[in-house]
PDB file of C-alpha atoms in Angstrom:
ATOM      1  CA  MET A   8      17.205   9.860 -22.262  1.00  0.00           C
ATOM      2  CA  LYS A   9      17.398  13.413 -23.485  1.00  0.00           C
ATOM      3  CA  GLU A  10      18.119  16.252 -21.087  1.00  0.00           C
ATOM      4  CA  SER A  11      14.504  17.526 -21.095  1.00  0.00           C
ATOM      5  CA  GLY A  12      13.211  14.017 -20.325  1.00  0.00           C
ATOM      6  CA  GLU A  13      15.654  13.684 -17.439  1.00  0.00           C
ATOM      7  CA  ARG A  14      14.560  17.047 -16.099  1.00  0.00           C
ATOM      8  CA  ASP A  15      10.888  16.019 -16.354  1.00  0.00           C
ATOM      9  CA  PHE A  16      11.675  12.852 -14.431  1.00  0.00           C
ATOM     10  CA  GLU A  17      13.620  14.766 -11.765  1.00  0.00           C
ATOM     11  CA  ASP A  18      10.771  17.268 -11.396  1.00  0.00           C
ATOM     12  CA  PHE A  19       8.277  14.439 -11.003  1.00  0.00           C
ATOM     13  CA  VAL A  20      10.434  12.719  -8.382  1.00  0.00           C
ATOM     14  CA  GLU A  21      10.870  15.955  -6.410  1.00  0.00           C
ATOM     15  CA  ALA A  22       7.163  16.759  -6.515  1.00  0.00           C
ATOM     16  CA  ARG A  23       5.666  13.304  -5.893  1.00  0.00           C
ATOM     17  CA  THR A  24       8.128  11.278  -3.791  1.00  0.00           C
ATOM     18  CA  GLY A  25       6.419  12.195  -0.517  1.00  0.00           C
ATOM     19  CA  ALA A  26       3.008  11.083  -1.748  1.00  0.00           C
ATOM     20  CA  LEU A  27       4.456   7.897  -3.248  1.00  0.00           C
ATOM     21  CA  LEU A  28       6.214   7.072   0.030  1.00  0.00           C
ATOM     22  CA  ARG A  29       2.980   7.561   1.976  1.00  0.00           C
ATOM     23  CA  TYR A  30       1.144   5.313  -0.456  1.00  0.00           C
ATOM     24  CA  ALA A  31       3.828   2.610  -0.235  1.00  0.00           C
ATOM     25  CA  HIS A  32       3.880   2.894   3.559  1.00  0.00           C
ATOM     26  CA  VAL A  33       0.149   2.285   3.712  1.00  0.00           C
ATOM     27  CA  LEU A  34       0.620  -0.813   1.553  1.00  0.00           C
ATOM     28  CA  THR A  35       3.574  -2.244   3.478  1.00  0.00           C
ATOM     29  CA  GLY A  36       3.193  -0.873   6.998  1.00  0.00           C
ATOM     30  CA  ASP A  37       6.972  -0.445   7.037  1.00  0.00           C
ATOM     31  CA  SER A  38       8.732   2.779   6.118  1.00  0.00           C
ATOM     32  CA  HIS A  39      11.940   1.026   5.036  1.00  0.00           C
ATOM     33  CA  ARG A  40      10.099  -1.398   2.771  1.00  0.00           C
ATOM     34  CA  ALA A  41       8.082   1.552   1.420  1.00  0.00           C
ATOM     35  CA  GLU A  42      11.295   3.361   0.484  1.00  0.00           C
ATOM     36  CA  ASP A  43      12.553   0.238  -1.295  1.00  0.00           C
ATOM     37  CA  LEU A  44       9.298  -0.117  -3.229  1.00  0.00           C
ATOM     38  CA  VAL A  45       9.280   3.507  -4.354  1.00  0.00           C
ATOM     39  CA  GLN A  46      12.945   3.394  -5.303  1.00  0.00           C
ATOM     40  CA  SER A  47      12.570   0.243  -7.396  1.00  0.00           C
ATOM     41  CA  ALA A  48       9.376   1.561  -9.021  1.00  0.00           C
ATOM     42  CA  LEU A  49      11.035   4.855  -9.932  1.00  0.00           C
ATOM     43  CA  ALA A  50      14.091   3.029 -11.256  1.00  0.00           C
ATOM     44  CA  SER A  51      11.966   0.871 -13.529  1.00  0.00           C
ATOM     45  CA  CYS A  52       9.892   3.859 -14.650  1.00  0.00           C
ATOM     46  CA  TYR A  53      13.005   5.901 -15.422  1.00  0.00           C
ATOM     47  CA  ARG A  54      13.924   3.492 -18.225  1.00  0.00           C
ATOM     48  CA  HIS A  55      10.550   4.061 -19.899  1.00  0.00           C
ATOM     49  CA  TRP A  56       9.975   7.690 -18.981  1.00  0.00           C
ATOM     50  CA  ARG A  57       9.766   8.954 -22.569  1.00  0.00           C
ATOM     51  CA  ARG A  58       6.917   6.540 -23.302  1.00  0.00           C
ATOM     52  CA  ILE A  59       5.012   7.248 -20.077  1.00  0.00           C
ATOM     53  CA  GLY A  60       4.351  10.922 -20.637  1.00  0.00           C
ATOM     54  CA  SER A  61       3.709  13.516 -17.972  1.00  0.00           C
ATOM     55  CA  VAL A  62      -0.092  13.102 -18.094  1.00  0.00           C
ATOM     56  CA  GLU A  63      -0.056   9.416 -17.131  1.00  0.00           C
ATOM     57  CA  ALA A  64       3.097   9.520 -14.982  1.00  0.00           C
ATOM     58  CA  GLU A  65       1.399   9.559 -11.570  1.00  0.00           C
ATOM     59  CA  ARG A  66      -0.897   6.635 -12.338  1.00  0.00           C
ATOM     60  CA  TYR A  67       1.870   4.668 -14.032  1.00  0.00           C
ATOM     61  CA  VAL A  68       4.303   5.061 -11.113  1.00  0.00           C
ATOM     62  CA  ARG A  69       1.622   4.252  -8.511  1.00  0.00           C
ATOM     63  CA  ARG A  70       0.817   1.102 -10.457  1.00  0.00           C
ATOM     64  CA  ALA A  71       4.525   0.224 -10.516  1.00  0.00           C
ATOM     65  CA  VAL A  72       4.647   0.641  -6.722  1.00  0.00           C
ATOM     66  CA  LEU A  73       1.580  -1.556  -6.343  1.00  0.00           C
ATOM     67  CA  ASN A  74       3.012  -4.217  -8.686  1.00  0.00           C
ATOM     68  CA  ALA A  75       6.287  -4.232  -6.751  1.00  0.00           C
ATOM     69  CA  TYR A  76       4.347  -4.649  -3.507  1.00  0.00           C
ATOM     70  CA  LEU A  77       2.223  -7.503  -4.859  1.00  0.00           C
ATOM     71  CA  SER A  78       5.307  -9.204  -6.347  1.00  0.00           C
ATOM     72  CA  TRP A  79       7.099  -8.933  -3.021  1.00  0.00           C
ATOM     73  CA  TRP A  80       4.267 -10.846  -1.351  1.00  0.00           C
ATOM     74  CA  ARG A  81       4.561 -13.627  -3.917  1.00  0.00           C
ATOM     75  CA  ARG A  82       8.287 -14.211  -3.432  1.00  0.00           C
ATOM     76  CA  PRO A  83       9.227 -17.581  -1.950  1.00  0.00           C
ATOM     77  CA  VAL A  84      11.412 -15.898   0.678  1.00  0.00           C
ATOM     78  CA  ARG A  85       8.254 -14.613   2.349  1.00  0.00           C
ATOM     79  CA  ARG A  86       6.879 -18.154   2.571  1.00  0.00           C
ATOM     80  CA  HIS A  87       8.907 -19.597   5.377  1.00  0.00           C
ATOM     81  CA  GLU A  88       7.786 -21.347   8.495  1.00  0.00           C
ATOM     82  CA  THR A  89       8.669 -20.047  11.919  1.00  0.00           C
ATOM     83  CA  SER A  90       8.863 -22.343  14.869  1.00  0.00           C
ATOM     84  CA  VAL A  91       6.944 -21.570  18.046  1.00  0.00           C
ATOM     85  CA  ASP A  92      10.245 -21.547  19.924  1.00  0.00           C
ATOM     86  CA  ASP A  93      11.464 -18.702  17.718  1.00  0.00           C
ATOM     87  CA  VAL A  94       8.323 -16.629  18.252  1.00  0.00           C
ATOM     88  CA  THR A  95       7.695 -17.153  21.974  1.00  0.00           C
ATOM     89  CA  PRO A  96      10.443 -14.798  23.250  1.00  0.00           C
ATOM     90  CA  LEU A  97       9.288 -12.142  20.816  1.00  0.00           C
ATOM     91  CA  LEU A  98       5.669 -12.474  21.950  1.00  0.00           C
ATOM     92  CA  ASP A  99       6.676 -12.299  25.623  1.00  0.00           C
ATOM     93  CA  ALA A 100       8.705  -9.151  24.982  1.00  0.00           C
ATOM     94  CA  ARG A 101       5.835  -7.621  23.017  1.00  0.00           C
ATOM     95  CA  ARG A 102       3.278  -8.435  25.719  1.00  0.00           C
ATOM     96  CA  SER A 103       5.419  -6.848  28.418  1.00  0.00           C
ATOM     97  CA  ALA A 104       5.947  -3.756  26.255  1.00  0.00           C
ATOM     98  CA  LEU A 105       2.193  -3.496  25.633  1.00  0.00           C
ATOM     99  CA  ALA A 106       1.455  -3.904  29.327  1.00  0.00           C
ATOM    100  CA  ALA A 107       3.903  -1.108  30.118  1.00  0.00           C
ATOM    101  CA  ASP A 108       2.145   1.200  27.690  1.00  0.00           C
ATOM    102  CA  ALA A 109      -1.533   1.004  28.598  1.00  0.00           C
ATOM    103  CA  GLY A 110      -2.346   4.070  26.471  1.00  0.00           C
ATOM    104  CA  LEU A 111      -1.674   2.332  23.183  1.00  0.00           C
ATOM    105  CA  ASP A 112      -2.327   4.626  20.271  1.00  0.00           C
ATOM    106  CA  VAL A 113      -5.294   3.752  18.063  1.00  0.00           C
ATOM    107  CA  ARG A 114      -3.141   4.183  14.970  1.00  0.00           C
ATOM    108  CA  ASP A 115      -0.963   1.282  16.103  1.00  0.00           C
ATOM    109  CA  GLU A 116      -4.036  -0.910  16.370  1.00  0.00           C
ATOM    110  CA  VAL A 117      -5.122   0.080  12.881  1.00  0.00           C
ATOM    111  CA  TRP A 118      -1.653  -0.626  11.458  1.00  0.00           C
ATOM    112  CA  ARG A 119      -1.638  -4.071  13.079  1.00  0.00           C
ATOM    113  CA  ALA A 120      -5.137  -4.756  11.754  1.00  0.00           C
ATOM    114  CA  LEU A 121      -4.137  -3.649   8.238  1.00  0.00           C
ATOM    115  CA  ALA A 122      -1.092  -5.924   8.410  1.00  0.00           C
ATOM    116  CA  GLN A 123      -3.433  -8.891   8.841  1.00  0.00           C
ATOM    117  CA  LEU A 124      -5.166  -8.242   5.515  1.00  0.00           C
ATOM    118  CA  PRO A 125      -4.093 -10.135   2.393  1.00  0.00           C
ATOM    119  CA  PRO A 126      -2.229  -7.960  -0.150  1.00  0.00           C
ATOM    120  CA  ARG A 127      -5.199  -7.406  -2.505  1.00  0.00           C
ATOM    121  CA  GLN A 128      -7.553  -6.393   0.297  1.00  0.00           C
ATOM    122  CA  ARG A 129      -4.923  -4.107   1.770  1.00  0.00           C
ATOM    123  CA  ALA A 130      -4.375  -2.531  -1.640  1.00  0.00           C
ATOM    124  CA  VAL A 131      -8.110  -1.894  -2.015  1.00  0.00           C
ATOM    125  CA  ILE A 132      -8.283  -0.251   1.436  1.00  0.00           C
ATOM    126  CA  ALA A 133      -5.194   1.832   0.649  1.00  0.00           C
ATOM    127  CA  LEU A 134      -6.611   3.009  -2.663  1.00  0.00           C
ATOM    128  CA  ARG A 135     -10.119   3.692  -1.336  1.00  0.00           C
ATOM    129  CA  TYR A 136      -9.325   5.378   1.979  1.00  0.00           C
ATOM    130  CA  PHE A 137      -5.741   6.610   1.870  1.00  0.00           C
ATOM    131  CA  GLU A 138      -5.654   7.574  -1.802  1.00  0.00           C
ATOM    132  CA  ASP A 139      -9.362   8.556  -1.799  1.00  0.00           C
ATOM    133  CA  LEU A 140     -10.114   6.818  -5.092  1.00  0.00           C
ATOM    134  CA  THR A 141     -13.605   5.841  -6.139  1.00  0.00           C
ATOM    135  CA  GLU A 142     -14.449   2.188  -6.742  1.00  0.00           C
ATOM    136  CA  VAL A 143     -14.112   2.731 -10.483  1.00  0.00           C
ATOM    137  CA  GLU A 144     -10.723   4.441 -10.126  1.00  0.00           C
ATOM    138  CA  ALA A 145      -9.465   1.705  -7.784  1.00  0.00           C
ATOM    139  CA  ALA A 146     -10.661  -0.945 -10.236  1.00  0.00           C
ATOM    140  CA  THR A 147      -8.832   0.810 -13.057  1.00  0.00           C
ATOM    141  CA  THR A 148      -5.661   1.065 -10.979  1.00  0.00           C
ATOM    142  CA  LEU A 149      -5.725  -2.626 -10.043  1.00  0.00           C
ATOM    143  CA  HIS A 150      -6.936  -3.750 -13.495  1.00  0.00           C
ATOM    144  CA  VAL A 151      -9.902  -5.603 -12.007  1.00  0.00           C
ATOM    145  CA  SER A 152     -13.657  -5.195 -12.167  1.00  0.00           C
ATOM    146  CA  VAL A 153     -15.629  -2.896  -9.884  1.00  0.00           C
ATOM    147  CA  GLY A 154     -17.291  -6.010  -8.476  1.00  0.00           C
ATOM    148  CA  THR A 155     -13.888  -7.334  -7.413  1.00  0.00           C
ATOM    149  CA  ILE A 156     -13.159  -4.043  -5.665  1.00  0.00           C
ATOM    150  CA  LYS A 157     -16.495  -4.237  -3.861  1.00  0.00           C
ATOM    151  CA  SER A 158     -16.012  -7.845  -2.750  1.00  0.00           C
ATOM    152  CA  GLN A 159     -12.405  -7.298  -1.641  1.00  0.00           C
ATOM    153  CA  HIS A 160     -13.496  -4.169   0.206  1.00  0.00           C
ATOM    154  CA  ALA A 161     -16.299  -6.035   1.970  1.00  0.00           C
ATOM    155  CA  LYS A 162     -13.962  -8.862   2.998  1.00  0.00           C
ATOM    156  CA  ALA A 163     -11.361  -6.385   4.248  1.00  0.00           C
ATOM    157  CA  MET A 164     -13.929  -4.454   6.276  1.00  0.00           C
ATOM    158  CA  ARG A 165     -15.241  -7.697   7.778  1.00  0.00           C
ATOM    159  CA  THR A 166     -11.711  -8.635   8.839  1.00  0.00           C
ATOM    160  CA  LEU A 167     -11.030  -5.162  10.241  1.00  0.00           C
ATOM    161  CA  ARG A 168     -14.290  -5.213  12.193  1.00  0.00           C
ATOM    162  CA  GLY A 169     -13.334  -8.589  13.624  1.00  0.00           C
ATOM    163  CA  VAL A 170      -9.952  -7.277  14.755  1.00  0.00           C
ATOM    164  CA  LEU A 171     -10.862  -3.736  15.788  1.00  0.00           C
ATOM    165  CA  GLY A 172     -14.483  -4.162  16.807  1.00  0.00           C
ATOM    166  CA  PRO A 173     -17.583  -3.053  14.925  1.00  0.00           C
ATOM    167  CA  SER A 174     -17.496   0.663  15.720  1.00  0.00           C
ATOM    168  CA  ALA A 175     -13.784   1.183  14.976  1.00  0.00           C
ATOM    169  CA  ALA A 176     -13.933  -0.171  11.431  1.00  0.00           C
ATOM    170  CA  ASP A 177     -17.225   1.380  10.326  1.00  0.00           C
ATOM    171  CA  GLU A 178     -17.102   3.256   7.088  1.00  0.00           C
ATOM    172  CA  PRO A 179     -16.887   7.033   7.446  1.00  0.00           C
ATOM    173  CA  GLU A 180     -19.929   9.077   6.617  1.00  0.00           C
ATOM    174  CA  TYR A 181     -19.681  10.885   3.290  1.00  0.00           C
ATOM    175  CA  SER A 182     -21.494  14.159   3.102  1.00  0.00           C
ATOM    176  CA  GLY A 183     -21.148  14.615  -0.643  1.00  0.00           C
ATOM    177  CA  GLY A 184     -22.884  11.573  -2.029  1.00  0.00           C
ATOM    178  CA  THR A 185     -21.958   7.933  -2.355  1.00  0.00           C
ATOM    179  CA  ARG A 186     -18.572   6.450  -3.013  1.00  0.00           C
TER     180      ARG A 186
END
């Protein structure tokens, strides 16, 4: 890559890494996994930076992060069975920790609820609420129809309401029109 292209890439990384990390963290729920996703997405985008162009760079890199996240969920390593004997000590330790901290933060509940969503539904929620994209923009980002965004959103909200309760997962009121 030429020196000006490298400088453009470095400027982009400096300016947008924080936002990309937040986006990846919303998708994964894990800051370390988010860092890995952003790093691998930026590494793959670096090879093609001249073709991407500065106008489309943000959308292209966000899509690369999303693709890396969705690919990670499909890997066979994630599909392993855990015996009840392996989980029981962890659950007991978690229950005692939760009992010790009666003032559990609402954000922790939301993170746990988001972790229960399938990857597509979680991606839709991340794009709609954390990235503040419209249904059309989210559909474009995910390369699906607006109807798919709407149905995945509805399923995700139903799951969140079931976990958090009806009032906690209600959609926020928008004062400037519909979304």
